[in-house]
Amino acid sequence: RKEVEQDPGPFNVPEGATVAFNCTYSNSASQSFFWYRQDCRKEPKLLMSVYSSGNEDGRFTAQLNRASQYISLLIRDSKLSDSATYLCVVNKGPRDDKIIFGKGTRLHILP
Amino acid sequence: SAVISQKPSRDICQRGTSLTIQCQVDSQVTMMFWYRQQPGQSLTLIATANQGSEATYESGFVIDKFPISRPNLTFSTLTVSNMSPEDSSIYLCSVLGLAGGHEQYFGPGTRLTVT
């Protein structure tokens, strides 16, 4: 099993729709979870951290299921500017500052 | 989050030569990292740049090929030595955030093409 696994997409979604991405991770000892966004030819940028209780930031909701080792990202009322690659990121283990990136899910918002 | 700059932003180099990439941060940071992102791939950690001691390399990466310096808490360099076309990639430095949650912030990257 890969350390961090994501559906590569692409997801082609009409503007205004809701879209959800999932990610699974293999190390049950991982403690920190993130979603990053990467635009074409740009560096990854932190979108949001994912907390055990779930968290919301505007149109974005992230959830963590530790039992299933599963992370999700929900984008509501999608905008054209949401088109990007979304990277699921997990830290390697307890007290480990190294992080592992999934290969990313490409999202295209269609006008 | 810290402001991170990298130089050069891009370069085209001939095989067999070396290129040194600089990473400058606007504040002191404890942890700095170097990554590679090959075309169409996700990020792979090359090494952790340690201030005052040798860098810690990940499996598959060696100091002779990717020497790293970290002379202080705001600056690091990565050298790609004896380059081949397979080294064509984007090289990114990152720093550990201050919130204590393992989040990292990235420089804009250096796009390297080896001919």
Short mmCIF file of C-alpha atoms in Angstrom, two decimals:
data_model
loop_
_atom_site.label_atom_id
_atom_site.label_comp_id
_atom_site.label_asym_id
_atom_site.label_seq_id
_atom_site.Cartn_x
_atom_site.Cartn_y
_atom_site.Cartn_z
CA ARG A 1 0.00 0.00 0.00
CA LYS A 2 1.32 3.43 -0.91
CA GLU A 3 2.07 5.79 1.95
CA VAL A 4 -0.43 8.38 0.71
CA GLU A 5 -2.88 7.50 -2.02
CA GLN A 6 -5.19 9.78 -3.98
CA ASP A 7 -7.35 9.50 -7.08
CA PRO A 8 -5.35 11.44 -9.70
CA GLY A 9 -8.48 12.61 -11.51
CA PRO A 10 -8.98 14.81 -13.39
CA PHE A 11 -12.27 15.83 -11.90
CA ASN A 12 -14.17 18.03 -14.36
CA VAL A 13 -16.85 19.84 -12.39
CA PRO A 14 -19.23 22.63 -13.42
CA GLU A 15 -18.92 25.93 -11.63
CA GLY A 16 -21.10 26.08 -8.54
CA ALA A 17 -21.08 22.33 -7.94
CA THR A 18 -19.80 20.52 -4.87
CA VAL A 19 -16.81 18.24 -5.24
CA ALA A 20 -15.15 15.87 -2.78
CA PHE A 21 -11.67 14.34 -2.78
CA ASN A 22 -10.51 11.40 -0.71
CA CYS A 23 -7.11 10.28 0.41
CA THR A 24 -5.89 7.21 2.31
CA TYR A 25 -2.66 6.87 4.26
CA SER A 26 -0.83 3.76 5.39
CA ASN A 27 0.92 4.79 8.64
CA SER A 28 -1.46 4.61 11.57
CA ALA A 29 1.10 6.54 13.66
CA SER A 30 0.80 9.68 11.52
CA GLN A 31 -0.49 12.61 13.53
CA SER A 32 -0.61 15.61 11.22
CA PHE A 33 -2.66 15.88 8.07
CA PHE A 34 -2.96 18.62 5.49
CA TRP A 35 -4.41 19.58 2.16
CA TYR A 36 -2.17 21.62 -0.10
CA ARG A 37 -3.11 23.29 -3.35
CA GLN A 38 -0.69 23.47 -6.27
CA ASP A 39 -1.35 25.62 -9.31
CA CYS A 40 0.37 24.84 -12.60
CA ARG A 41 4.09 25.71 -12.46
CA LYS A 42 3.79 27.03 -8.90
CA GLU A 43 4.85 25.78 -5.49
CA PRO A 44 2.40 23.92 -3.22
CA LYS A 45 0.52 26.17 -0.81
CA LEU A 46 -1.08 25.07 2.43
CA LEU A 47 -4.85 25.05 2.01
CA MET A 48 -5.80 23.73 5.42
CA SER A 49 -4.76 21.45 8.21
CA VAL A 50 -7.05 18.54 9.00
CA TYR A 51 -8.06 18.02 12.59
CA SER A 52 -9.63 15.00 14.23
CA SER A 53 -12.83 16.90 14.85
CA GLY A 54 -13.03 18.05 11.25
CA ASN A 55 -12.65 21.66 10.24
CA GLU A 56 -14.19 24.17 7.91
CA ASP A 57 -12.75 27.23 6.20
CA GLY A 58 -15.32 29.04 4.11
CA ARG A 59 -16.32 26.76 1.24
CA PHE A 60 -13.77 24.11 2.23
CA THR A 61 -14.38 21.32 4.73
CA ALA A 62 -11.77 18.73 5.72
CA GLN A 63 -12.44 15.56 7.66
CA LEU A 64 -10.25 12.86 9.17
CA ASN A 65 -11.21 9.29 9.91
CA ARG A 66 -8.38 7.74 11.90
CA ALA A 67 -9.97 4.31 12.13
CA SER A 68 -10.12 4.01 8.36
CA GLN A 69 -6.96 6.10 7.79
CA TYR A 70 -8.87 8.33 5.45
CA ILE A 71 -8.93 12.09 4.83
CA SER A 72 -11.42 14.03 2.77
CA LEU A 73 -11.76 17.51 1.32
CA LEU A 74 -15.11 18.97 0.30
CA ILE A 75 -15.38 22.09 -1.83
CA ARG A 76 -18.80 23.72 -2.00
CA ASP A 77 -20.01 26.25 -4.57
CA SER A 78 -16.87 25.68 -6.64
CA LYS A 79 -15.28 28.63 -8.46
CA LEU A 80 -13.21 28.73 -11.62
CA SER A 81 -10.27 29.77 -9.42
CA ASP A 82 -10.50 26.45 -7.56
CA SER A 83 -8.99 24.71 -10.60
CA ALA A 84 -5.69 23.27 -9.36
CA THR A 85 -4.08 20.08 -8.13
CA TYR A 86 -4.95 19.19 -4.53
CA LEU A 87 -2.26 17.36 -2.59
CA CYS A 88 -2.99 15.20 0.43
CA VAL A 89 -0.10 15.41 2.90
CA VAL A 90 0.61 13.33 5.99
CA ASN A 91 3.47 13.47 8.47
CA LYS A 92 5.65 10.39 8.72
CA GLY A 93 4.97 9.56 12.32
CA PRO A 94 4.89 10.80 15.90
CA ARG A 95 7.28 13.70 16.49
CA ASP A 96 8.49 13.41 12.87
CA ASP A 97 8.67 16.72 11.04
CA LYS A 98 8.96 15.05 7.64
CA ILE A 99 5.83 14.98 5.53
CA ILE A 100 4.78 12.75 2.66
CA PHE A 101 2.87 14.01 -0.35
CA GLY A 102 0.26 12.17 -2.31
CA LYS A 103 0.46 12.48 -6.08
CA GLY A 104 -2.42 14.92 -6.11
CA THR A 105 -5.91 15.13 -7.56
CA ARG A 106 -6.41 17.44 -10.51
CA LEU A 107 -9.56 19.54 -10.46
CA HIS A 108 -10.91 21.46 -13.45
CA ILE A 109 -13.86 23.76 -12.81
CA LEU A 110 -15.84 24.24 -16.00
CA PRO A 111 -17.63 27.53 -16.75
CA SER B 1 4.22 32.20 7.54
CA ALA B 2 7.79 33.02 6.50
CA VAL B 3 8.63 34.60 3.15
CA ILE B 4 10.91 32.28 1.19
CA SER B 5 12.87 33.13 -1.94
CA GLN B 6 14.94 30.93 -4.22
CA LYS B 7 17.59 31.72 -6.77
CA PRO B 8 17.77 31.07 -9.64
CA SER B 9 14.11 30.70 -10.58
CA ARG B 10 15.09 28.63 -13.60
CA ASP B 11 18.18 27.52 -15.46
CA ILE B 12 19.20 25.44 -18.43
CA CYS B 13 22.44 23.57 -17.86
CA GLN B 14 24.65 21.21 -19.80
CA ARG B 15 25.16 17.65 -18.63
CA GLY B 16 28.20 17.17 -16.45
CA THR B 17 28.03 20.63 -14.88
CA SER B 18 26.78 21.61 -11.41
CA LEU B 19 24.22 24.15 -10.27
CA THR B 20 23.84 25.66 -6.81
CA ILE B 21 20.38 26.75 -5.73
CA GLN B 22 19.95 29.26 -2.93
CA CYS B 23 17.08 29.45 -0.46
CA GLN B 24 16.63 32.55 1.70
CA VAL B 25 14.04 32.93 4.46
CA ASP B 26 13.03 36.26 6.00
CA SER B 27 13.07 34.89 9.55
CA GLN B 28 15.03 32.36 11.54
CA VAL B 29 13.68 28.84 11.17
CA THR B 30 14.81 25.63 12.80
CA MET B 31 13.95 23.18 10.04
CA MET B 32 14.61 23.57 6.32
CA PHE B 33 14.05 20.91 3.70
CA TRP B 34 14.88 20.35 0.04
CA TYR B 35 12.47 18.59 -2.32
CA ARG B 36 12.42 17.56 -5.95
CA GLN B 37 9.33 17.48 -8.13
CA GLN B 38 9.85 15.68 -11.40
CA PRO B 39 7.51 16.36 -14.32
CA GLY B 40 4.01 15.10 -13.60
CA GLN B 41 5.01 13.78 -10.18
CA SER B 42 4.50 14.82 -6.62
CA LEU B 43 7.18 16.11 -4.27
CA THR B 44 9.97 13.86 -3.04
CA LEU B 45 12.07 14.85 -0.04
CA ILE B 46 15.79 14.98 -0.84
CA ALA B 47 17.17 15.95 2.56
CA THR B 48 16.76 17.94 5.74
CA ALA B 49 19.20 20.84 5.94
CA ASN B 50 20.62 20.98 9.46
CA GLN B 51 22.19 24.16 10.77
CA GLY B 52 25.74 23.55 11.93
CA SER B 53 25.89 19.90 10.90
CA GLU B 54 25.66 17.68 7.85
CA ALA B 55 22.33 17.36 6.07
CA THR B 56 20.22 14.25 6.61
CA TYR B 57 19.51 12.54 3.28
CA GLU B 58 16.56 10.38 2.34
CA SER B 59 16.93 6.98 0.77
CA GLY B 60 18.10 7.30 -2.82
CA PHE B 61 19.83 10.65 -2.35
CA VAL B 62 23.52 11.06 -1.47
CA ILE B 63 25.72 13.94 -0.39
CA ASP B 64 28.11 13.61 -3.33
CA LYS B 65 25.28 14.22 -5.77
CA PHE B 66 23.30 16.78 -3.72
CA PRO B 67 25.63 18.60 -1.32
CA ILE B 68 23.74 20.94 1.01
CA SER B 69 24.93 23.83 3.12
CA ARG B 70 23.08 25.50 6.00
CA PRO B 71 25.40 28.17 7.40
CA ASN B 72 22.71 29.90 9.49
CA LEU B 73 19.02 29.79 10.39
CA THR B 74 17.86 31.83 7.38
CA PHE B 75 19.82 30.40 4.45
CA SER B 76 20.58 27.11 2.71
CA THR B 77 21.99 25.95 -0.61
CA LEU B 78 21.48 22.77 -2.60
CA THR B 79 23.96 21.82 -5.32
CA VAL B 80 22.99 19.43 -8.08
CA SER B 81 26.33 17.92 -9.14
CA ASN B 82 27.46 16.30 -12.36
CA MET B 83 24.05 16.80 -13.86
CA SER B 84 22.33 14.49 -16.31
CA PRO B 85 19.00 14.97 -18.13
CA GLU B 86 17.35 12.83 -15.41
CA ASP B 87 18.02 15.68 -12.97
CA SER B 88 15.66 17.94 -14.91
CA SER B 89 13.12 18.81 -12.29
CA ILE B 90 11.77 21.53 -10.03
CA TYR B 91 13.75 21.89 -6.82
CA LEU B 92 11.95 23.43 -3.85
CA CYS B 93 13.05 24.42 -0.41
CA SER B 94 10.63 24.52 2.47
CA VAL B 95 10.56 25.53 6.10
CA LEU B 96 8.68 24.15 9.04
CA GLY B 97 5.86 26.37 10.22
CA LEU B 98 5.83 27.91 13.67
CA ALA B 99 2.46 26.48 14.75
CA GLY B 100 4.02 23.20 15.86
CA GLY B 101 1.82 21.05 13.62
CA HIS B 102 4.38 19.90 11.04
CA GLU B 103 3.00 22.13 8.27
CA GLN B 104 5.62 23.33 5.79
CA TYR B 105 5.83 26.42 3.61
CA PHE B 106 7.55 26.33 0.25
CA GLY B 107 9.75 28.59 -1.77
CA PRO B 108 8.75 29.31 -5.38
CA GLY B 109 11.02 26.59 -6.74
CA THR B 110 13.90 26.40 -9.21
CA ARG B 111 13.06 24.89 -12.59
CA LEU B 112 16.13 23.05 -13.87
CA THR B 113 16.51 21.70 -17.38
CA VAL B 114 19.59 19.64 -18.20
CA THR B 115 20.47 19.23 -21.87
#
